[in-house]
JSON list of C-alpha atoms and ligand atoms in Angstrom, two decimals:
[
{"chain": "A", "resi": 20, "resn": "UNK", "atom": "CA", "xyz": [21.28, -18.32, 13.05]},
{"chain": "A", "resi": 21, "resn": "UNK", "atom": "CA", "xyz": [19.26, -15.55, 11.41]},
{"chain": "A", "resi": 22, "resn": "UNK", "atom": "CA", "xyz": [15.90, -14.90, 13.26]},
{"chain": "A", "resi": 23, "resn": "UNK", "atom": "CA", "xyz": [14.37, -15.50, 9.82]},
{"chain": "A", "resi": 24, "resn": "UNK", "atom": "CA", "xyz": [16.08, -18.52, 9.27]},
{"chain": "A", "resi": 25, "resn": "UNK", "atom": "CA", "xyz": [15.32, -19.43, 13.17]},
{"chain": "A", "resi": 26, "resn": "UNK", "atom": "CA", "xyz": [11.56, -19.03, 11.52]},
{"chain": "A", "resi": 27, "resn": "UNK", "atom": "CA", "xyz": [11.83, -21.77, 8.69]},
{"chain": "A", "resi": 28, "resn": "UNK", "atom": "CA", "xyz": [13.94, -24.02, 10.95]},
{"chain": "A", "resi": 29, "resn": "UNK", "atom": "CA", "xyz": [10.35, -24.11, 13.05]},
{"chain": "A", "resi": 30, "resn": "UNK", "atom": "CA", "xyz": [7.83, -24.18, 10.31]},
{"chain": "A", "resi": 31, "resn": "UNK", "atom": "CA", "xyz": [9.79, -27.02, 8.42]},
{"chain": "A", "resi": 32, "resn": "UNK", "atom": "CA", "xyz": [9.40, -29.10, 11.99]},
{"chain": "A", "resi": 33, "resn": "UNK", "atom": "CA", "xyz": [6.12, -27.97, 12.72]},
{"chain": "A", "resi": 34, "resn": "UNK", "atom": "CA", "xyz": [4.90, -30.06, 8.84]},
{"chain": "A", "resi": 35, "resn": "UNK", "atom": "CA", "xyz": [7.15, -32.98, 9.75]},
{"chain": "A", "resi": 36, "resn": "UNK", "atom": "CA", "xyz": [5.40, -33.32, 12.80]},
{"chain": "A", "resi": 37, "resn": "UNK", "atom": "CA", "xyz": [2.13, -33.30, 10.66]},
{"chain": "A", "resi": 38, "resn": "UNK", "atom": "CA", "xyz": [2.99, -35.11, 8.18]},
{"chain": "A", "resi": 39, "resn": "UNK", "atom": "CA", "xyz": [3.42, -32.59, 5.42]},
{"chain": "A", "resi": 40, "resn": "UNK", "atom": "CA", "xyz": [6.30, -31.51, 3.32]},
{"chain": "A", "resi": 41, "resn": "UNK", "atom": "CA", "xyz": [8.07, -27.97, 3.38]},
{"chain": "A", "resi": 42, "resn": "UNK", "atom": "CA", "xyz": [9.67, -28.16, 0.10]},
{"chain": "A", "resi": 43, "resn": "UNK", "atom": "CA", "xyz": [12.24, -25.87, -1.31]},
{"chain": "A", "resi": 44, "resn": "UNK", "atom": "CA", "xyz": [10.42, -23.42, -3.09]},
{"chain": "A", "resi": 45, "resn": "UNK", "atom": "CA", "xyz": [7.90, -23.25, 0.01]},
{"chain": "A", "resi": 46, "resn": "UNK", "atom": "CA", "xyz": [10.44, -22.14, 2.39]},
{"chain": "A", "resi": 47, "resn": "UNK", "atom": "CA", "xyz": [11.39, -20.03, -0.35]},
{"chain": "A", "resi": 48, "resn": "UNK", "atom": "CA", "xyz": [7.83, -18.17, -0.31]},
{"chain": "A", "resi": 49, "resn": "UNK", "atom": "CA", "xyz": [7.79, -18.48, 3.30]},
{"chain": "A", "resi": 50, "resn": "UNK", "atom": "CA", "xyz": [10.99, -16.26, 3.90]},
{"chain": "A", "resi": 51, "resn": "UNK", "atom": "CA", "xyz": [9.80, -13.72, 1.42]},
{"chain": "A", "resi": 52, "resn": "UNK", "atom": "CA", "xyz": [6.60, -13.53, 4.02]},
{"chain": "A", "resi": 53, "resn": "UNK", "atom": "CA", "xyz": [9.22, -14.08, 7.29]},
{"chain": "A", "resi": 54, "resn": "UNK", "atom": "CA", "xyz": [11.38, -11.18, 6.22]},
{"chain": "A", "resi": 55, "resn": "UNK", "atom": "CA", "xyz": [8.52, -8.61, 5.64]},
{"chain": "A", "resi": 56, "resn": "UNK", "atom": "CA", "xyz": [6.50, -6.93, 7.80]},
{"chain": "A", "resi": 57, "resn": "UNK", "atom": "CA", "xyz": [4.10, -5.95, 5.50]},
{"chain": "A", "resi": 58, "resn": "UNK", "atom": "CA", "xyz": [1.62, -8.20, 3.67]},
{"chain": "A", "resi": 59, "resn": "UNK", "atom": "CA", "xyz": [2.86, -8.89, 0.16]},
{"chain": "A", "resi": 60, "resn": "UNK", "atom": "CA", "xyz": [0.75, -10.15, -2.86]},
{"chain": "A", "resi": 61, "resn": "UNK", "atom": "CA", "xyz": [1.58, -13.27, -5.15]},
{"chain": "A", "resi": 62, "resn": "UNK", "atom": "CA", "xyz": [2.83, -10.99, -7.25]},
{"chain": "A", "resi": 63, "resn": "UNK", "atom": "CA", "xyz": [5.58, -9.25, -4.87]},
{"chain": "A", "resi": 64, "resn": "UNK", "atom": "CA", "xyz": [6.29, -13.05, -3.88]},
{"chain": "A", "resi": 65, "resn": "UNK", "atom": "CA", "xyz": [6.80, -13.47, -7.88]},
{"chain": "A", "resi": 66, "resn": "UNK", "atom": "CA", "xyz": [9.26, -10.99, -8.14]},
{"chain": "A", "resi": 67, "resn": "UNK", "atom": "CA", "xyz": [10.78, -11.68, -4.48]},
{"chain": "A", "resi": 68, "resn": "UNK", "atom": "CA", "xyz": [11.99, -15.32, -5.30]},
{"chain": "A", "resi": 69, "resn": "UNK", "atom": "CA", "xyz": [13.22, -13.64, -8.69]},
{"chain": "A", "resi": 70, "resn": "UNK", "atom": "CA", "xyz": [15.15, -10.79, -6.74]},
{"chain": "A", "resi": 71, "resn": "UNK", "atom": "CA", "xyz": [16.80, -13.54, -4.07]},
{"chain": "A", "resi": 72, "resn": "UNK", "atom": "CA", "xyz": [17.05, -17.30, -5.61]},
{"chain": "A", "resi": 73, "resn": "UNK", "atom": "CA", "xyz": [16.70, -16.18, -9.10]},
{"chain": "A", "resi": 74, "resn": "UNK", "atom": "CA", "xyz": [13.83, -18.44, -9.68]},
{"chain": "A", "resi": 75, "resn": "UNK", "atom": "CA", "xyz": [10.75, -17.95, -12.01]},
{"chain": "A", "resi": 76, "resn": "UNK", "atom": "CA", "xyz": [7.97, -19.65, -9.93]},
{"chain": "A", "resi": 77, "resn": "UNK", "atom": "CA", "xyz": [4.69, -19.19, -11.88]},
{"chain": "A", "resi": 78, "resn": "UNK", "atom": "CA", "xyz": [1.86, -17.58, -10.43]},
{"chain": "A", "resi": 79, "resn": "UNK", "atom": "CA", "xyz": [-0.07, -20.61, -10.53]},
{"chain": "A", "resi": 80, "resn": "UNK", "atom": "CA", "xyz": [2.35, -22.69, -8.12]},
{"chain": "A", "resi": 81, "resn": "UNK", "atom": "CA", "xyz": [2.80, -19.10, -5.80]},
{"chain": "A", "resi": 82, "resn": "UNK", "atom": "CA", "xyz": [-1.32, -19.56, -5.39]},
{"chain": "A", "resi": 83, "resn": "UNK", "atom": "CA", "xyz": [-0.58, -23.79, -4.52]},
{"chain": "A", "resi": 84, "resn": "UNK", "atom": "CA", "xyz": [2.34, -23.02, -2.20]},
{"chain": "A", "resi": 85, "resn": "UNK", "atom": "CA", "xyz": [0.02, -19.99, -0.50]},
{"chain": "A", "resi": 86, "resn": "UNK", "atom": "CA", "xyz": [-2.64, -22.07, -0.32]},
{"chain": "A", "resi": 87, "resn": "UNK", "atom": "CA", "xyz": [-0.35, -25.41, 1.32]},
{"chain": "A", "resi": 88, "resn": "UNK", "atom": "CA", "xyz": [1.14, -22.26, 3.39]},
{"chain": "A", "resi": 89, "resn": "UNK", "atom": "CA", "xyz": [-2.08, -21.27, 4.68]},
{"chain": "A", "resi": 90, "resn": "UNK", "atom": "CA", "xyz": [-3.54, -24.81, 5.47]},
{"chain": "A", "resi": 91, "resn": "UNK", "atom": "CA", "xyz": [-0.61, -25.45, 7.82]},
{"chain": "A", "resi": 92, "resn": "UNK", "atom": "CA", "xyz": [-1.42, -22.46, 9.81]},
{"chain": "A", "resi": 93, "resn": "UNK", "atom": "CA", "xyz": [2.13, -20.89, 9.01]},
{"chain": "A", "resi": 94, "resn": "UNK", "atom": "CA", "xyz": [0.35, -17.72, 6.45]},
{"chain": "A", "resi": 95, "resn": "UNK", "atom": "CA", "xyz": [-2.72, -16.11, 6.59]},
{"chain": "A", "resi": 96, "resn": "UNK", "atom": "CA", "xyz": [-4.57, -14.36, 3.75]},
{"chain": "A", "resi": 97, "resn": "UNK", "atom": "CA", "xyz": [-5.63, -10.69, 4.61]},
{"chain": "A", "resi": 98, "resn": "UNK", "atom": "CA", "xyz": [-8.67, -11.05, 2.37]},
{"chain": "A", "resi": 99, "resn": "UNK", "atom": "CA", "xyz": [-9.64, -7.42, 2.12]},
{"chain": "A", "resi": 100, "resn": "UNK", "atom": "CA", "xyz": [-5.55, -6.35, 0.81]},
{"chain": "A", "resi": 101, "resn": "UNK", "atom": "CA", "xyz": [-5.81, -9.70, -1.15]},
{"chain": "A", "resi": 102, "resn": "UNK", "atom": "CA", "xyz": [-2.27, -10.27, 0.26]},
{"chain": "A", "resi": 103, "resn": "UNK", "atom": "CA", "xyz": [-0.02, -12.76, 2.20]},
{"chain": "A", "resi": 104, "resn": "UNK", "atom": "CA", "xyz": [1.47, -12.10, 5.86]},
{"chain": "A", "resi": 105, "resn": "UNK", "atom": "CA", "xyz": [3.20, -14.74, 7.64]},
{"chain": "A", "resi": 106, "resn": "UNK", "atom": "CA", "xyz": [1.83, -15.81, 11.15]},
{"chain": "A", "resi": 107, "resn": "UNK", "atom": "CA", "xyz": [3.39, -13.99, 14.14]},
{"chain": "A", "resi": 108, "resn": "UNK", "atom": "CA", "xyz": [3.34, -17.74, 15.94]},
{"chain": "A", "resi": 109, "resn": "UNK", "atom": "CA", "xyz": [5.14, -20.10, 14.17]},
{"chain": "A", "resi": 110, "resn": "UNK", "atom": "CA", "xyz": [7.61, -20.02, 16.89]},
{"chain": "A", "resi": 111, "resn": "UNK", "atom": "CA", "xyz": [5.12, -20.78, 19.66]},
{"chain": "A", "resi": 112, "resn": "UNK", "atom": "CA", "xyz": [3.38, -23.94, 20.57]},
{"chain": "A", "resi": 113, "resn": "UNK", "atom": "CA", "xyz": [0.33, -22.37, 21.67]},
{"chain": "A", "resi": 114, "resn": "UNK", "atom": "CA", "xyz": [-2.68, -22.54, 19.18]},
{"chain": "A", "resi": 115, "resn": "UNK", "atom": "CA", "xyz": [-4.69, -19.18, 18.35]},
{"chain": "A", "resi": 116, "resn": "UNK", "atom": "CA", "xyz": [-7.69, -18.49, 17.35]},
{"chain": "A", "resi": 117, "resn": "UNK", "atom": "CA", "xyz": [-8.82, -16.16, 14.75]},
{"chain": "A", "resi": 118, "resn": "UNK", "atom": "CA", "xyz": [-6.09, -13.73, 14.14]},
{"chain": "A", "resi": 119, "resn": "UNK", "atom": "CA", "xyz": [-6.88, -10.05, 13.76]},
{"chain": "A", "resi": 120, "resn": "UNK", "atom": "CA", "xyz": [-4.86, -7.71, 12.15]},
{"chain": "A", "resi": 121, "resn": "UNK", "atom": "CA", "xyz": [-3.63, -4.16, 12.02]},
{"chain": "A", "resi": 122, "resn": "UNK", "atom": "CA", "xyz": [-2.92, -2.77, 9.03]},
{"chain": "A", "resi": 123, "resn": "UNK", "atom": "CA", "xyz": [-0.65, 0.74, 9.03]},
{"chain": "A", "resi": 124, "resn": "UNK", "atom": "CA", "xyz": [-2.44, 3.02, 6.00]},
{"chain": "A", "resi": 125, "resn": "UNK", "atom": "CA", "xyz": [1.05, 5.11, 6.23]},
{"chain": "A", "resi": 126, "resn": "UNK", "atom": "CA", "xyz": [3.56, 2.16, 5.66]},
{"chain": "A", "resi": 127, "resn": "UNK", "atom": "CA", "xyz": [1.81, -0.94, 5.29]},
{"chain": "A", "resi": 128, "resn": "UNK", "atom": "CA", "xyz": [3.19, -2.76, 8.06]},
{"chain": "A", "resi": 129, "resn": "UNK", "atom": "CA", "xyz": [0.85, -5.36, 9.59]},
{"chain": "A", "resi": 130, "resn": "UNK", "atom": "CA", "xyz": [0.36, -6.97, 13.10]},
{"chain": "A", "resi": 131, "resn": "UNK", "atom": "CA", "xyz": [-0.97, -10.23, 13.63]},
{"chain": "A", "resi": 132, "resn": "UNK", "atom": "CA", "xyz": [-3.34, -9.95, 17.14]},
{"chain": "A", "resi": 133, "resn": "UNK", "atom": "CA", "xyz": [-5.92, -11.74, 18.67]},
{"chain": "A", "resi": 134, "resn": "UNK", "atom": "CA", "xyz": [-9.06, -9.91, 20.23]},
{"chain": "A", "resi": 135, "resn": "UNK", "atom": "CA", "xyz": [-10.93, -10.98, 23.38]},
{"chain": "A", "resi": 136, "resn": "UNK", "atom": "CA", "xyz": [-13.90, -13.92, 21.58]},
{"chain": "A", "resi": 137, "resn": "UNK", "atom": "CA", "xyz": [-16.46, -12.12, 23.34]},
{"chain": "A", "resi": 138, "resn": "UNK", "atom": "CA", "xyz": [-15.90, -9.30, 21.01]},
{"chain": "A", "resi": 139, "resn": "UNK", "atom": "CA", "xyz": [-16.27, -10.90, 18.14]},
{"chain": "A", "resi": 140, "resn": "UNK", "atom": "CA", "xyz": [-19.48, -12.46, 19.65]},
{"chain": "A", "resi": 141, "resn": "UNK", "atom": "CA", "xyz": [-20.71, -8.81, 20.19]},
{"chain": "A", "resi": 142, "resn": "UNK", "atom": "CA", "xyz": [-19.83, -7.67, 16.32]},
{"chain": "A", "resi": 143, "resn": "UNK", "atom": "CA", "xyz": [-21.09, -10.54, 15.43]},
{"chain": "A", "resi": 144, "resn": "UNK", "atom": "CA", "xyz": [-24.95, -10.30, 17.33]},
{"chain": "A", "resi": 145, "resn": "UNK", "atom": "CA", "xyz": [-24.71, -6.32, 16.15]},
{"chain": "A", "resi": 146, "resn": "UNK", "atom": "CA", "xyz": [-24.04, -7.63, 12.06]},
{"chain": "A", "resi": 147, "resn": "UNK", "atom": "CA", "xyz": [-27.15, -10.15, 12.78]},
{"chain": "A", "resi": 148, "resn": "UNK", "atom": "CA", "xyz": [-29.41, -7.30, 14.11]},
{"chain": "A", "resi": 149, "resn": "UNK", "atom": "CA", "xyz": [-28.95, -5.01, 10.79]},
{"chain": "A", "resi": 150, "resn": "UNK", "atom": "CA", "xyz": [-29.80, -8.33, 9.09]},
{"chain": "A", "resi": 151, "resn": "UNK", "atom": "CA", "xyz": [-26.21, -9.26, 7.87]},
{"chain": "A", "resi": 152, "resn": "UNK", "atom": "CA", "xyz": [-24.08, -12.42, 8.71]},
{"chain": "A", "resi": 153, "resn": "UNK", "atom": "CA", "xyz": [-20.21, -12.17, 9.61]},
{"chain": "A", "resi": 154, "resn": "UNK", "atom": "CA", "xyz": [-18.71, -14.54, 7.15]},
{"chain": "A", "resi": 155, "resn": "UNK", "atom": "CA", "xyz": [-15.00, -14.58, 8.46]},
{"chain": "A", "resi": 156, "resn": "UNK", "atom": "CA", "xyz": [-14.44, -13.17, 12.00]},
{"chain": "A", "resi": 157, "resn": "UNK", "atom": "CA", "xyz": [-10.88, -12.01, 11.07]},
{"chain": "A", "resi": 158, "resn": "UNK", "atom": "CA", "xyz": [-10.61, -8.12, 11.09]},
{"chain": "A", "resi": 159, "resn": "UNK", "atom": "CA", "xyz": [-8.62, -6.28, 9.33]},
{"chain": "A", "resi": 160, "resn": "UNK", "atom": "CA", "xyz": [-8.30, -3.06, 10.62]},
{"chain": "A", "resi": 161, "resn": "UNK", "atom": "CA", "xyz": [-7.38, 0.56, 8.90]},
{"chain": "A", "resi": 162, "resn": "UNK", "atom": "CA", "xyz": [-4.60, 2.13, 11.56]},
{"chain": "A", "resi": 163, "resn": "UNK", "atom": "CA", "xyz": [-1.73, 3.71, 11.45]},
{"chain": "A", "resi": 164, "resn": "UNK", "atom": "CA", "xyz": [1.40, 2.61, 13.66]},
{"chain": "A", "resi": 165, "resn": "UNK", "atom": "CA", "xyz": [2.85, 4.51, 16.28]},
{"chain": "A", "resi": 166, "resn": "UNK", "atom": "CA", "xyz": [5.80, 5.46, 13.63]},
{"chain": "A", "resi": 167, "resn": "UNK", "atom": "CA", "xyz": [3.55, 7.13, 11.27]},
{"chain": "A", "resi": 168, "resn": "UNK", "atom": "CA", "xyz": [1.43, 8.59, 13.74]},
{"chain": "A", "resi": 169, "resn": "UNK", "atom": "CA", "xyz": [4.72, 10.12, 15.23]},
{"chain": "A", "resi": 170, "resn": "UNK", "atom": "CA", "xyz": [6.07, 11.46, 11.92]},
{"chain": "A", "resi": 171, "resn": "UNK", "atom": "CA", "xyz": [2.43, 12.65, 10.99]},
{"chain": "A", "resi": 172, "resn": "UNK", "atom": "CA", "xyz": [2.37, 14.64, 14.41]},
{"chain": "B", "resi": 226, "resn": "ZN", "atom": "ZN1", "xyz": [-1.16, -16.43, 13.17]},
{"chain": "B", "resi": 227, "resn": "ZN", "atom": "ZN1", "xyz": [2.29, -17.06, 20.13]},
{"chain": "B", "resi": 228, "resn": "ZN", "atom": "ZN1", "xyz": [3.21, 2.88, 9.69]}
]
């Protein structure tokens, strides 16, 4: 079995055991995110299920499926790209908490990570101080991966 398709085999358990449906088309959307490393937008996802299964989802039911994606933990939204990655820990039991991410400015490649709370706490007592309030403690944050920063060097 194909690590992706090791991926979907988990995340289509992981909604039986809550209940919830992975349909089709959702598993569809889900391996565009599975087999990327970078974030994609509903519009790459568009054109991705057109490329592979030769299937014209609208962008209407690519913003549902995101949005049933993302409620079952198995997507998250990076808000600032306004794009799609799929979670790094479908695969794992354990629950995390707010995911950070890295985002590469040479390739776009993202990484899923999770920071120490206590930082967050800190960020989020310095944003009070200058009289603002955090309203999502998921970072997303400019970098560029060891690749690019080799081939930059
Ligand atoms: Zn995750
Ligand atoms: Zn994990
Ligand atoms: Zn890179």
């Amino acid at each position: 079995m194909s690590q992706t398709a090791g991926i979907l085999e988990q995340a289509e358990q992981h909604c039986r055991e809550r209940g919830s449906r992975m349909t089709e088309k959702r598993k569809r959307v889900l391996s565009g995110l599975v087999d990327s490393d970078k974030a994609l937008s509903a519009y790459e996802l568009i054109d991705y299920c057109k490329e592979q299964f030769g299937e014209n989802i609208p962008a209407m039911s690519i913003y549902r499926i995101l949005a049933f994606l993302e409620e079952e933990g198995l997507v998250h939204k990076l808000n600032l790209a306004n794009k799609y990655v799929a979670c790094a820990h479908i695969c794992c039991d354990h629950s995390h908490g707010v995911p950070q991410f890295l985002i590469c400015g040479g390739c776009s490649k993202v990484k899923e990570i999770t920071v120490n709370p206590a930082m967050i706490s800190e960020l989020k007592k310095s944003a009070e101080q200058a009289g603002f309030t955090m309203m999502s403690q998921q970072l997303e944050m400019d970098c560029l991966c060891d690749e690019c920063m080799g081939s930059a060097a």
